[in-house]
Structures are given as structure tokens and as C-alpha cells.
Coordinates of C-alpha atoms in Angstrom, one line a residue:
X1 CA -52.0 2.0 -16.2
X2 CA -49.3 1.5 -12.8
X3 CA -46.1 2.5 -13.2
X4 CA -43.6 0.0 -13.3
X5 CA -45.6 -3.1 -15.5
X6 CA -44.5 -6.1 -16.5
X7 CA -47.0 -6.8 -19.4
X8 CA -49.0 -4.0 -20.4
X9 CA -51.3 -4.4 -23.7
X10 CA -49.9 -1.1 -25.2
X11 CA -46.9 -0.8 -27.6
X12 CA -43.3 -0.4 -25.4
X13 CA -40.0 -1.0 -26.7
X14 CA -37.4 -3.9 -27.4
X15 CA -35.0 -3.4 -24.8
X16 CA -38.3 -1.6 -22.2
X17 CA -39.8 -5.1 -22.0
X18 CA -36.8 -7.5 -21.8
X19 CA -35.4 -5.3 -18.9
X20 CA -39.1 -6.7 -17.1
X21 CA -39.3 -10.4 -19.2
X22 CA -36.0 -10.5 -17.0
X23 CA -37.3 -9.1 -13.6
X24 CA -40.2 -11.1 -13.9
X25 CA -38.2 -14.3 -14.4
X26 CA -35.9 -13.2 -10.9
X27 CA -39.5 -13.4 -9.5
X28 CA -40.1 -17.0 -11.2
X29 CA -37.0 -18.4 -10.3
X30 CA -36.9 -17.4 -6.5
X31 CA -39.5 -18.4 -5.7
X32 CA -39.9 -21.6 -7.6
X33 CA -38.9 -23.6 -4.8
X34 CA -38.7 -21.1 -1.8
X35 CA -42.3 -20.4 0.3
X36 CA -42.9 -16.7 0.1
X37 CA -43.7 -15.0 2.7
X38 CA -47.3 -15.0 3.8
X39 CA -49.8 -12.1 4.2
X40 CA -52.0 -11.1 6.5
X41 CA -55.2 -10.7 4.7
X42 CA -55.6 -13.6 1.6
X43 CA -58.3 -15.4 0.0
X44 CA -57.3 -18.5 -0.3
X45 CA -60.9 -20.1 -1.8
X46 CA -61.8 -23.6 -3.9
X47 CA -64.7 -24.8 -5.9
X48 CA -66.8 -26.9 -4.6
X49 CA -68.8 -28.5 -7.4
X50 CA -72.4 -30.0 -7.0
X51 CA -73.9 -31.0 -10.5
X52 CA -73.8 -34.9 -11.2
X53 CA -72.2 -35.3 -6.9
X54 CA -69.2 -34.9 -8.4
X55 CA -67.4 -33.0 -6.0
X56 CA -70.1 -32.9 -3.2
X57 CA -72.8 -35.0 -2.4
X58 CA -72.1 -38.7 -3.0
X59 CA -74.8 -40.4 -2.4
X60 CA -78.7 -39.0 -2.5
X61 CA -80.9 -38.7 0.3
X62 CA -83.5 -40.3 -0.1
X63 CA -85.0 -40.7 3.4
X64 CA -83.6 -39.5 6.9
X65 CA -80.3 -41.3 6.6
X66 CA -79.7 -40.0 3.0
X67 CA -79.5 -36.6 4.8
X68 CA -77.1 -37.8 7.8
X69 CA -75.0 -38.6 5.7
X70 CA -75.0 -36.2 2.9
X71 CA -74.8 -33.3 5.8
X72 CA -71.7 -35.5 7.4
X73 CA -69.8 -36.2 4.5
X74 CA -69.9 -32.2 3.7
X75 CA -68.9 -31.6 7.2
X76 CA -65.7 -33.7 6.5
X77 CA -65.3 -31.8 3.4
X78 CA -65.5 -28.1 5.4
X79 CA -63.3 -29.6 8.2
X80 CA -60.3 -30.8 5.8
X81 CA -60.6 -27.7 3.7
X82 CA -60.3 -25.6 7.1
X83 CA -57.3 -27.5 8.3
X84 CA -55.5 -26.1 5.1
X85 CA -56.7 -22.6 5.8
X86 CA -59.3 -22.1 2.7
X87 CA -61.2 -19.3 3.6
X88 CA -63.6 -19.3 1.5
X89 CA -65.7 -21.2 -0.4
X90 CA -67.7 -21.2 -4.1
X91 CA -70.2 -23.2 -3.1
X92 CA -72.6 -24.0 -6.9
X93 CA -76.0 -23.2 -6.1
X94 CA -77.4 -22.1 -9.2
X95 CA -76.9 -25.6 -11.4
X96 CA -78.1 -25.7 -14.7
X97 CA -81.4 -23.8 -14.4
X98 CA -81.9 -26.0 -11.1
X99 CA -80.9 -25.4 -7.4
X100 CA -79.7 -26.8 -4.1
X101 CA -82.0 -24.9 -2.3
X102 CA -86.2 -24.0 -1.7
X103 CA -86.7 -21.3 -5.0
X104 CA -90.0 -19.7 -5.9
X105 CA -87.8 -19.7 -9.4
X106 CA -86.6 -22.7 -10.4
X107 CA -86.9 -26.6 -9.5
X108 CA -84.7 -28.3 -7.5
X109 CA -81.2 -30.2 -8.8
X110 CA -81.5 -33.9 -9.0
X111 CA -77.8 -34.2 -6.8
X112 CA -79.6 -33.9 -3.7
X113 CA -82.6 -36.3 -3.8
X114 CA -81.3 -38.3 -7.1
X115 CA -84.4 -37.2 -9.2
X116 CA -84.6 -33.3 -10.4
X117 CA -87.0 -31.7 -9.1
X118 CA -87.6 -33.5 -5.9
X119 CA -87.0 -32.3 -2.5
X120 CA -84.2 -33.5 -0.2
X121 CA -85.4 -33.5 2.6
X122 CA -83.4 -30.3 3.7
X123 CA -81.9 -26.8 2.6
X124 CA -78.4 -27.9 1.9
X125 CA -77.4 -24.3 1.1
X126 CA -78.9 -23.0 4.2
X127 CA -76.7 -26.0 5.8
X128 CA -73.5 -25.5 4.0
X129 CA -73.7 -21.4 5.5
X130 CA -74.1 -22.4 8.9
X131 CA -71.2 -25.0 8.5
X132 CA -69.5 -22.4 7.0
X133 CA -69.5 -19.4 9.2
X134 CA -69.1 -22.0 12.4
X135 CA -65.6 -22.5 10.9
X136 CA -64.8 -18.5 10.4
X137 CA -64.9 -19.2 6.6
X138 CA -66.9 -16.9 3.5
X139 CA -69.5 -18.9 1.3
X140 CA -69.9 -17.6 -2.0
X141 CA -73.3 -18.6 -3.7
X142 CA -72.2 -19.9 -7.1
X143 CA -74.9 -19.4 -10.5
X144 CA -73.9 -20.6 -13.3
X145 CA -75.4 -17.7 -15.5
X146 CA -75.8 -18.5 -19.8
X147 CA -75.9 -22.3 -19.8
X148 CA -79.2 -24.1 -18.8
X149 CA -78.4 -28.0 -20.0
X150 CA -78.9 -30.5 -22.2
X151 CA -81.7 -29.7 -24.3
X152 CA -83.8 -32.3 -22.8
X153 CA -83.0 -32.5 -19.6
X154 CA -84.9 -31.3 -16.5
X155 CA -84.1 -27.5 -15.8
X156 CA -84.1 -26.6 -19.3
X157 CA -87.4 -28.2 -20.5
X158 CA -88.8 -26.6 -17.7
X159 CA -87.4 -23.2 -18.5
X160 CA -88.5 -23.5 -21.8
X161 CA -92.3 -25.2 -20.8
X162 CA -92.4 -20.9 -19.9
X163 CA -90.3 -19.1 -21.6
X164 CA -89.6 -20.8 -25.1
X165 CA -88.2 -18.0 -26.8
X166 CA -85.3 -17.1 -24.0
X167 CA -84.1 -20.6 -24.9
X168 CA -80.9 -21.1 -27.5
X169 CA -80.1 -24.4 -28.8
X170 CA -76.7 -24.5 -29.4
X171 CA -75.8 -28.8 -30.5
X172 CA -77.7 -30.5 -27.6
X173 CA -77.3 -27.9 -25.5
X174 CA -79.8 -25.2 -24.1
X175 CA -78.0 -21.1 -23.1
X176 CA -80.3 -18.7 -22.4
X177 CA -79.9 -15.6 -25.1
X178 CA -77.6 -12.9 -23.6
X179 CA -79.0 -10.5 -26.2
X180 CA -82.8 -10.7 -24.6
X181 CA -83.1 -8.5 -21.7
X182 CA -85.5 -10.9 -20.2
X183 CA -82.2 -12.8 -19.3
X184 CA -80.7 -10.1 -17.7
X185 CA -84.1 -10.0 -15.2
X186 CA -84.1 -13.3 -14.4
X187 CA -80.2 -14.0 -13.8
X188 CA -80.2 -11.2 -11.2
X189 CA -84.6 -12.2 -9.6
X190 CA -82.7 -15.7 -9.1
X191 CA -79.1 -14.2 -7.3
X192 CA -81.4 -11.3 -5.3
X193 CA -83.5 -14.8 -4.7
X194 CA -80.2 -16.2 -2.9
X195 CA -79.0 -12.8 -1.1
X196 CA -83.0 -11.6 0.3
X197 CA -83.2 -15.1 2.0
X198 CA -79.6 -16.4 3.0
X199 CA -76.5 -15.1 4.8
X200 CA -74.2 -15.4 2.1
X201 CA -70.9 -13.6 1.4
X202 CA -70.9 -13.5 -2.7
X203 CA -72.8 -14.1 -5.7
X204 CA -70.1 -15.5 -7.3
X205 CA -70.8 -15.9 -11.2
X206 CA -69.6 -18.4 -13.5
X207 CA -69.8 -18.7 -17.7
X208 CA -71.1 -14.6 -17.3
X209 CA -70.9 -14.8 -21.6
X210 CA -71.6 -15.7 -24.7
X211 CA -70.7 -19.2 -25.7
X212 CA -67.7 -19.7 -27.7
X213 CA -69.7 -21.4 -30.3
X214 CA -72.9 -18.3 -30.6
X215 CA -73.5 -17.9 -34.2
X216 CA -72.8 -14.5 -35.5
X217 CA -71.2 -11.0 -33.6
X218 CA -70.9 -11.0 -29.9
X219 CA -71.8 -8.4 -28.0
X220 CA -70.5 -6.8 -24.9
X221 CA -72.5 -4.3 -23.7
X222 CA -75.2 -7.1 -23.9
X223 CA -73.4 -9.5 -20.9
X224 CA -71.9 -6.4 -18.9
X225 CA -75.9 -5.2 -18.7
X226 CA -76.7 -8.6 -17.3
X227 CA -73.8 -8.0 -14.4
X228 CA -75.4 -4.3 -14.2
X229 CA -78.2 -5.5 -13.7
X230 CA -77.2 -8.5 -10.8
X231 CA -74.6 -5.6 -9.4
X232 CA -78.0 -3.5 -8.9
X233 CA -80.1 -5.9 -7.8
X234 CA -77.7 -7.8 -5.3
X235 CA -76.1 -4.7 -3.9
X236 CA -80.1 -2.8 -2.4
X237 CA -80.5 -6.8 -0.3
X238 CA -77.0 -6.1 0.9
X239 CA -74.5 -4.2 0.0
X240 CA -71.6 -6.2 2.0
X241 CA -72.5 -8.9 0.0
X242 CA -69.3 -9.5 -2.6
X243 CA -70.3 -9.9 -6.2
X244 CA -67.7 -11.8 -8.6
X245 CA -67.1 -13.8 -11.3
X246 CA -64.8 -16.5 -12.6
X247 CA -63.8 -15.1 -16.6
X248 CA -61.5 -17.5 -19.2
X249 CA -58.3 -17.0 -17.9
X250 CA -56.7 -14.1 -20.3
X251 CA -58.2 -11.1 -20.8
X252 CA -56.7 -9.8 -24.2
X253 CA -53.7 -10.8 -26.1
X254 CA -50.5 -9.1 -24.6
X255 CA -48.1 -7.1 -26.7
X256 CA -45.5 -9.8 -26.5
X257 CA -47.6 -12.8 -25.5
X258 CA -50.7 -13.5 -27.1
X259 CA -53.9 -15.9 -26.1
X260 CA -53.5 -17.7 -28.5
X261 CA -56.7 -17.0 -29.9
X262 CA -58.7 -17.6 -26.7
X263 CA -59.6 -14.8 -24.1
X264 CA -62.2 -13.2 -22.1
X265 CA -63.1 -9.7 -23.7
X266 CA -63.0 -10.5 -27.7
X267 CA -64.1 -14.4 -28.1
X268 CA -66.1 -13.9 -25.4
X269 CA -67.8 -10.8 -25.3
X270 CA -66.8 -10.7 -21.2
X271 CA -65.3 -7.7 -20.4
X272 CA -64.3 -8.5 -16.7
X273 CA -61.7 -6.1 -16.2
X274 CA -63.4 -3.7 -17.5
X275 CA -66.5 -4.6 -14.6
X276 CA -63.8 -4.2 -12.1
X277 CA -62.8 -0.6 -13.4
X278 CA -66.6 0.2 -13.5
X279 CA -67.3 -0.9 -10.2
X280 CA -69.2 -4.0 -10.7
X281 CA -67.6 -6.6 -9.5
X282 CA -65.5 -7.0 -5.9
X283 CA -63.5 -9.6 -6.6
X284 CA -62.4 -11.5 -10.0
X285 CA -61.6 -15.7 -10.0
X286 CA -60.1 -15.9 -13.4
X287 CA -59.6 -19.8 -14.7
X288 CA -55.9 -20.0 -15.3
X289 CA -56.2 -23.3 -16.5
X290 CA -52.6 -22.6 -18.0
X291 CA -48.5 -22.7 -17.9
X292 CA -45.6 -21.5 -18.5
X293 CA -46.4 -18.1 -21.0
X294 CA -49.6 -19.0 -20.6
X295 CA -49.8 -18.1 -17.0
X296 CA -47.8 -15.9 -15.8
X297 CA -48.0 -12.7 -17.8
X298 CA -51.6 -13.2 -17.9
X299 CA -51.8 -13.1 -14.0
X300 CA -50.0 -10.5 -13.8
X301 CA -52.0 -8.3 -16.1
X302 CA -55.1 -9.4 -14.7
X303 CA -53.5 -7.8 -11.3
X304 CA -52.0 -4.8 -12.7
X305 CA -55.8 -4.1 -14.0
X306 CA -57.7 -4.9 -10.6
X307 CA -58.4 -1.3 -9.7
X308 CA -58.0 -1.4 -6.5
X309 CA -60.1 -4.6 -6.1
X310 CA -59.6 -8.4 -5.6
X311 CA -58.2 -10.8 -7.9
X312 CA -57.9 -14.2 -7.2
X313 CA -55.7 -16.5 -9.7
X314 CA -58.1 -20.0 -10.6
X315 CA -55.5 -23.0 -10.2
X316 CA -57.0 -26.0 -12.7
X317 CA -55.2 -28.4 -9.8
X318 CA -57.2 -30.8 -11.7
X319 CA -54.5 -30.5 -14.4
X320 CA -52.0 -32.4 -12.2
X321 CA -53.9 -35.5 -12.6
X322 CA -52.2 -37.9 -14.9
X323 CA -56.0 -38.1 -17.0
X324 CA -56.2 -35.1 -17.8
X325 CA -52.4 -33.4 -17.9
X326 CA -50.7 -35.3 -15.9
X327 CA -49.1 -32.0 -14.8
X328 CA -46.1 -32.0 -12.3
X329 CA -46.5 -30.5 -8.7
X330 CA -43.3 -28.3 -9.4
X331 CA -46.0 -26.3 -11.9
X332 CA -48.3 -25.4 -8.6
X333 CA -46.0 -25.0 -6.4
X334 CA -44.6 -22.2 -8.8
X335 CA -48.1 -20.9 -9.8
X336 CA -48.8 -20.8 -5.8
X337 CA -45.3 -19.0 -4.9
X338 CA -45.4 -16.2 -7.8
X339 CA -49.2 -15.1 -7.9
X340 CA -48.8 -14.4 -3.7
X341 CA -45.8 -12.2 -4.5
X342 CA -47.6 -10.5 -6.9
X343 CA -50.1 -9.9 -4.2
X344 CA -52.8 -12.5 -5.5
X345 CA -55.7 -15.0 -3.9
X346 CA -55.5 -18.0 -5.1
X347 CA -58.4 -20.6 -5.6
X348 CA -58.6 -24.1 -6.3
X349 CA -60.3 -26.1 -9.0
X350 CA -62.1 -28.0 -7.9
X351 CA -62.3 -29.5 -3.6
X352 CA -62.2 -33.1 -5.0
X353 CA -58.6 -33.0 -6.7
X354 CA -56.9 -30.7 -3.3
X355 CA -58.9 -33.4 -0.7
X356 CA -57.9 -36.4 -2.5
X357 CA -54.3 -35.5 -2.5
X358 CA -53.3 -35.5 -6.5
X359 CA -49.6 -36.3 -6.5
X360 CA -49.3 -34.8 -2.8
X361 CA -51.2 -31.0 -3.4
X362 CA -53.2 -31.2 -0.2
X363 CA -49.6 -31.5 1.6
X364 CA -48.1 -29.4 -0.1
X365 CA -50.9 -26.6 0.7
X366 CA -50.8 -26.9 4.2
X367 CA -47.2 -26.1 4.3
X368 CA -47.8 -22.8 2.0
X369 CA -50.5 -21.6 3.6
X370 CA -49.6 -22.4 6.6
X371 CA -51.2 -19.8 8.5
X372 CA -54.8 -18.5 8.6
X373 CA -55.4 -15.1 6.6
X374 CA -58.0 -12.9 6.7
X375 CA -60.3 -11.8 3.6
X376 CA -59.3 -8.5 1.7
X377 CA -61.3 -5.5 3.0
X378 CA -64.0 -3.8 0.8
X379 CA -62.4 -0.6 0.9
X380 CA -64.1 1.0 -2.0
X381 CA -67.3 0.3 -0.1
X382 CA -66.6 3.2 2.3
X383 CA -68.3 1.8 5.3
X384 CA -65.8 3.0 8.7
X385 CA -64.1 -0.1 10.7
X386 CA -66.4 -1.3 14.1
X387 CA -65.0 0.2 16.9
X388 CA -62.7 -2.5 19.3
X389 CA -63.9 -5.2 21.9
X390 CA -64.7 -3.5 25.5
X391 CA -62.4 -5.8 27.3
X392 CA -60.7 -9.2 27.1
X393 CA -60.5 -10.9 30.4
X394 CA -58.2 -14.5 30.6
X395 CA -59.2 -17.6 32.9
X396 CA -56.3 -20.0 33.4
X397 CA -58.5 -23.5 34.1
X398 CA -57.4 -26.7 34.2
X399 CA -58.4 -27.5 30.6
X400 CA -56.2 -24.4 29.1
X401 CA -56.9 -20.6 28.7
X402 CA -60.9 -19.1 28.3
X403 CA -61.2 -16.0 27.0
X404 CA -64.4 -13.7 27.7
X405 CA -64.9 -10.6 25.6
X406 CA -66.7 -7.5 25.4
X407 CA -69.0 -7.1 22.0
X408 CA -67.9 -4.2 19.5
X409 CA -70.0 -1.5 18.4
X410 CA -70.3 -2.0 14.5
X411 CA -69.9 1.6 12.6
X412 CA -71.1 0.0 8.9
X413 CA -74.6 -0.6 8.3
X414 CA -74.0 -4.9 8.3
X415 CA -75.9 -7.0 10.2
X416 CA -73.7 -8.0 12.7
X417 CA -70.0 -8.5 14.0
X418 CA -67.2 -11.1 14.0
X419 CA -64.3 -11.5 15.7
X420 CA -60.3 -12.6 15.1
X421 CA -58.6 -14.0 17.4
X422 CA -54.6 -13.5 18.1
X423 CA -52.7 -15.3 20.5
X424 CA -48.6 -14.9 21.3
X425 CA -45.9 -15.9 23.6
X426 CA -44.7 -12.0 23.3
X427 CA -46.3 -9.3 24.5
X428 CA -48.1 -6.7 23.3
X429 CA -49.5 -9.3 20.7
X430 CA -48.6 -8.4 17.3
X431 CA -52.1 -8.4 15.3
X432 CA -50.3 -7.9 12.4
X433 CA -48.4 -11.2 12.4
X434 CA -50.9 -13.6 10.5
X435 CA -48.8 -16.9 12.9
X436 CA -50.7 -15.3 16.1
X437 CA -54.3 -15.9 14.3
X438 CA -56.1 -18.5 15.8
X439 CA -59.4 -17.9 14.9
X440 CA -60.4 -15.8 12.2
X441 CA -64.5 -14.2 11.6
X442 CA -65.6 -15.8 15.3
X443 CA -68.6 -16.1 15.9
X444 CA -69.3 -15.7 19.8
X445 CA -67.7 -14.0 22.2
X446 CA -65.7 -16.8 24.4
X447 CA -63.0 -19.0 23.6
X448 CA -61.7 -21.4 25.1
X449 CA -58.0 -22.5 23.7
X450 CA -56.6 -25.6 24.7
X451 CA -54.1 -26.0 27.3
X452 CA -52.1 -28.5 25.0
X453 CA -51.3 -24.7 23.6
X454 CA -50.9 -23.1 26.9
X455 CA -48.6 -25.7 28.6
X456 CA -45.3 -24.7 27.1
X457 CA -45.4 -21.4 27.7
X458 CA -47.6 -18.7 28.3
X459 CA -50.4 -17.1 26.4
X460 CA -50.8 -13.5 25.7
X461 CA -53.8 -13.0 23.5
X462 CA -55.6 -9.8 21.8
X463 CA -59.3 -9.6 19.7
X464 CA -60.5 -7.1 17.5
X465 CA -63.4 -6.8 16.0
X466 CA -64.5 -7.4 12.3
X467 CA -67.2 -6.0 10.3
X468 CA -69.1 -7.8 7.3
X469 CA -67.2 -5.7 4.7
X470 CA -63.7 -6.7 6.4
X471 CA -63.0 -4.0 8.1
X472 CA -61.2 -5.2 11.7
X473 CA -60.8 -2.8 14.4
X474 CA -58.3 -1.9 16.9
X475 CA -57.7 -4.4 19.3
X476 CA -58.7 -5.2 23.2
X477 CA -55.4 -7.1 24.8
X478 CA -55.3 -8.8 28.3
X479 CA -53.5 -7.2 31.0
X480 CA -51.7 -10.7 31.2
X481 CA -48.7 -8.7 33.3
X482 CA -51.1 -9.5 36.6
X483 CA -51.5 -13.5 36.1
X484 CA -49.8 -14.4 38.9
X485 CA -49.8 -11.4 41.4
X486 CA -50.3 -11.5 44.6
X487 CA -51.8 -8.6 46.1
X488 CA -50.2 -6.7 49.4
X489 CA -52.2 -5.2 51.9
X490 CA -51.3 -1.6 50.5
X491 CA -52.7 -2.2 47.2
X492 CA -56.3 -3.3 49.3
X493 CA -59.0 -0.6 48.7
X494 CA -60.9 0.0 51.4
X495 CA -64.8 -0.9 51.3
X496 CA -67.8 -1.8 53.9
X497 CA -68.9 -5.0 51.9
X498 CA -71.6 -2.8 49.7
X499 CA -70.1 0.3 48.5
X500 CA -66.4 1.0 47.7
X501 CA -65.3 4.2 47.0
X502 CA -62.1 6.0 45.1
X503 CA -60.3 8.6 46.3
X504 CA -59.8 12.0 43.9
X505 CA -56.4 10.5 43.1
X506 CA -57.2 7.1 41.6
X507 CA -59.7 9.4 39.4
X508 CA -59.0 8.9 35.3
X509 CA -60.4 9.7 32.0
X510 CA -61.9 5.8 31.0
X511 CA -65.3 5.6 30.4
X512 CA -65.9 2.2 32.5
X513 CA -64.3 0.1 35.4
X514 CA -64.6 -3.9 35.2
X515 CA -64.2 -5.8 38.3
X516 CA -62.1 -9.0 38.5
X517 CA -61.1 -12.0 40.0
X518 CA -57.8 -13.1 40.6
X519 CA -58.0 -15.7 37.9
X520 CA -59.0 -12.6 35.4
X521 CA -62.7 -13.3 34.7
X522 CA -64.9 -10.0 34.5
X523 CA -67.9 -10.2 37.4
X524 CA -68.9 -6.7 36.7
X525 CA -68.8 -3.7 34.3
X526 CA -70.1 -0.4 35.4
X527 CA -69.5 3.8 34.1
X528 CA -67.1 5.1 36.1
X529 CA -68.0 6.6 39.1
X530 CA -66.5 7.6 42.6
X531 CA -68.9 4.9 44.1
X532 CA -69.6 1.1 42.9
X533 CA -72.3 -0.8 44.6
X534 CA -70.6 -4.1 45.5
X535 CA -73.5 -5.7 46.7
X536 CA -74.2 -8.5 43.6
X537 CA -70.3 -9.6 44.1
X538 CA -69.9 -12.7 46.4
X539 CA -67.6 -12.6 49.0
X540 CA -64.1 -12.7 48.2
X541 CA -60.6 -11.1 46.6
X542 CA -61.2 -9.3 43.0
X543 CA -59.5 -6.6 41.1
X544 CA -60.5 -3.3 39.5
X545 CA -59.8 -2.3 36.6
X546 CA -60.1 1.5 33.8
X547 CA -61.6 -0.1 31.0
X548 CA -61.5 2.3 28.1
X549 CA -63.3 2.1 24.3
X550 CA -60.5 0.7 22.9
X551 CA -60.3 -2.2 25.3
X552 CA -57.8 -1.4 27.4
X553 CA -56.7 -1.8 30.7
X554 CA -55.4 -0.1 33.4
X555 CA -56.1 -1.9 37.2
X556 CA -56.4 0.5 40.3
X557 CA -56.2 -1.4 42.6
X558 CA -57.2 -4.7 44.3
X559 CA -60.3 -5.4 47.0
X560 CA -61.2 -7.9 49.2
X561 CA -65.5 -8.0 49.9
X562 CA -65.9 -9.4 53.6
X563 CA -69.6 -9.0 55.4
X564 CA -71.5 -10.0 58.4

């Protein structure tokens, strides 16, 4: 346990704990109104529920127009989430022994087509992944594990026909038997199928625990065995896919704060902190749908026992609704500020309550998360960071600044690299400041910065590469100093229109040479050599720069190509 913990479960003196309580309430009061400064790395997530279409979709896909409507509705949802800088979407993918993708294991859920077992005519999971990635957002497939729905619903009945002894009836609900080893194999096969087929960023496990109404003893080892099998199969296919779960919001009783009979560890055998310690989980999203002393001490306990991994507070913003607990917005504001102060991310349950702006929560989040952030890297995977982009050029057009950059080298075992783009009126651009982020997890190597962003003052730029583990490279910077530079006769490099020879005093240790237009566009790169072949380059005036592996450029001079 870390030094200086505020709410340990071990026995401590009353005086020392009161001192820590005082510190806690200082934190609470200090951030009750004032917005905390943002870190560059923070998970901002949302649970996007598909069961019954309660978040999405609100209509069925019976034909081509129905598919278009469903897709457009999801696009609108993701656009609005992007506008408040949500960077992670937990999309309910396995619903109740049914799925929203064409599975070889389980049937279609009815939320898409309106009829369980019937395809909607498109792959909703693939569409959601593509749209999230287009916006620089991660998509985690949310898998409901143990519950399989009402006893006579389609998914439960299909599963009972195939594996009758595997399903337990409790009340009118069906549950997979957590004490059967086959449950671990079955659920892990579903997670492996999703991981193998799709370019997901995470597998998110829901209800990975005993039902609270389970009769008889509950064994943590049974649930942990299921988690281990899922971890083994997911990581076997893709090491960079994050495994997470949403445990009960209180792990266990604290020394001065009772869980009031509802906790993860003892009530439902959900040893979530043990899974972090064992390395089975990359993230946790505890469902902390409580107030006051039922929230803050337990939030600190989660973070203090994160074992260097990522903990994201699950916020019950549905409690704001008058038909729920009718919380004041100030309660969610305090929870956001305090969890940021203790370096936790936040996840909203659920998307509809955020987007409906219940009690102004969407407007507050837009202010609170006013800058984009990156998702914390998976440092525990011990993967090397990628190299910096090979160059960055800026062309000033009547539509704004056009950024072009060279690809970076991925040093990890991930499938491809993404890019983060920074902009600032100050040079060099501070890539540690999230206020300078203008694009995150960007798929392409070209970006148009609109003229409206560049009209008031010139911008400087930097680009970094980021791998699927979240490791970020050093930056490639643009050489903005030459934007308005007019070359003089003395700075011109001699050439005959076909070959340019570099004099000895221009030699450097750079790896590459880059030829740029006066507007900053790179038209040619080559390995550093004393002679440069110009025959493929049109007539005109150009700039010659060195280009290092770190993306740093230095001007060697200018030259004019004229041919007769």
C-alpha cells in the first residue's frame, strides 16, 4: 500500500485517520466549485447501451432506409460525444446471450432488426468501430457475461437448448453458472471471437460476478478463473487490446466506512483489485453510483489500489433525473473535480442522460473537459515508443494551413500507428500541454487546419506518433521561421538544373535531405549525399533542409531550378 493513503482498510489510530480525513475534506471543498487543471492523459468514457435500444438505436432496420437511419443516429451520437472530448466508447456488444455483430457463437440481438435472431443487414459493431476511430476515439466491446436474460427470451432459450445444464434459473432470469469451468471457456470464446475479428481497442466485462441472489457460498476463485481465461484468449490474439470490467462501486468495507452490505469482494466474489494486482485487468470502471461518504472514500481506495493501472470512476449521472434520485448537478460536479484531483478518469452511465443534458450535465462537461486528452499508455506492457514522424511540412493556403508529415516507425507489436497533432501560437509547441492538442489518435498523415483557426495569428505545429499501447513518440516540428522568408542571392545553392552539389562545409550528420516549396510543402526526400538529382522536380524556387530521424529540420539554403 502506498504511503500517505487516506482510507486504508487496515487498522490505524483515530488521530492519524482524522488528520487524513481533514486532508480529504480540504480536497473536497477546494474543488467543489473550481475546475481542476487537466492532465494530458485521462480517460473520458461513456457506456453506450444497446439493450432495448435505450441509448441506441431508437428505430429498427427493416430495410435500407432503416440501416441509414440507425447509422446516422450513431454518427450524431458520436459527434456530440466528440464535442465534449469523450475519448472512449464502451459499446454494449454482447447483450443477453445475443450480439450486435454476426457471431458464429450466439444469435443476433433484436435491438437492431426488431426481431431476435434476424440480421439488420449490416455489421453494427464494425460500423461503430470505424466511426469511433475516424474521430480519434477508442471503441471497447462491452460484453455482458453471466446474465443471459429472461428465462424465455430468445437468447436464453437458444443457450438452454445447447447447454441446458450450464444455465441457472433465479427468479425469472437465466444466468450462466459461474461454478462450471465451461462458462469460462464459453465467455472467453466470445471475447476471443470479437478480438480476433475486429479492430477493437478493448474488451469490457460487465456483471463478471455472482448474482446477488445466488443461493449458497460464492467463490472468488470461480470468477477469477473466468477472468483468467478471458485474459489469456484476448491477449493471445492482440496484446494491445485493453481488458477491463465494471465492478461494484465499493470493493470492500474500509476501516471507518462501511459498504453497507454491498461490495464487490465479499458480496458477489468480484476480486477486482486482485485482478489488477495479478495483471489480469488493464482498466477498471467501478460503478460508483453513490453520494458523499459512499463515494469519495471508496474512490480513493480504488485509486490507491490500482497497482499502476488505469481506474476510471463510473458516474451515475442517471441519478440526476427526477424519476431517479433527482440529484443536484452540483453532486456530479464535485465527483468530477475530486476524481480528477486523485488522477482518476470518468465514465458516464449512460450516454442518453449525458446527451439529453439532464440538469445541464452536458453543458458542464463541455466546460470541464474543455481540452482533448490522451488515454493513459499501457506502460505495464513494456513496449518501446515509436519513432517520431520523419518530417512535418506546412503549406499556407486560402483555406488554412495544410499539414503533411512522414510516417513513423512502430517499435511495438501493434498493427499500425496513429498520430497526435499539436498547435500553438508559441514556438516551439509545448506537446505536454493538452490545450495544444487539435487532433488525437489521427489515422491519416495530412490535416487541413481551417482558416478560421489561423486568421488571428500564425500557428506553429508539432506531430507525434502513438502506438496502440498509447506510447507516444518524440515530436516532429514545422520550421515556421521560414514562412515569410525571401531568399537572397547569397543564400542560393548553385545547380545546373539537373544536379545540385553540396559543398563540404554543408555536410551534417542528418540522415535525409528534404526539398520544399517556399510554402513549406515537401516535394522530394532522399538520403543525405553530396549530389542531389533534380531532374524529376519542376522548375521553380526551392528550399533545401536536412531531416533527422527525430523529425528535426535545418535549412541548408535555397536554389532555383531553370532549364533551357
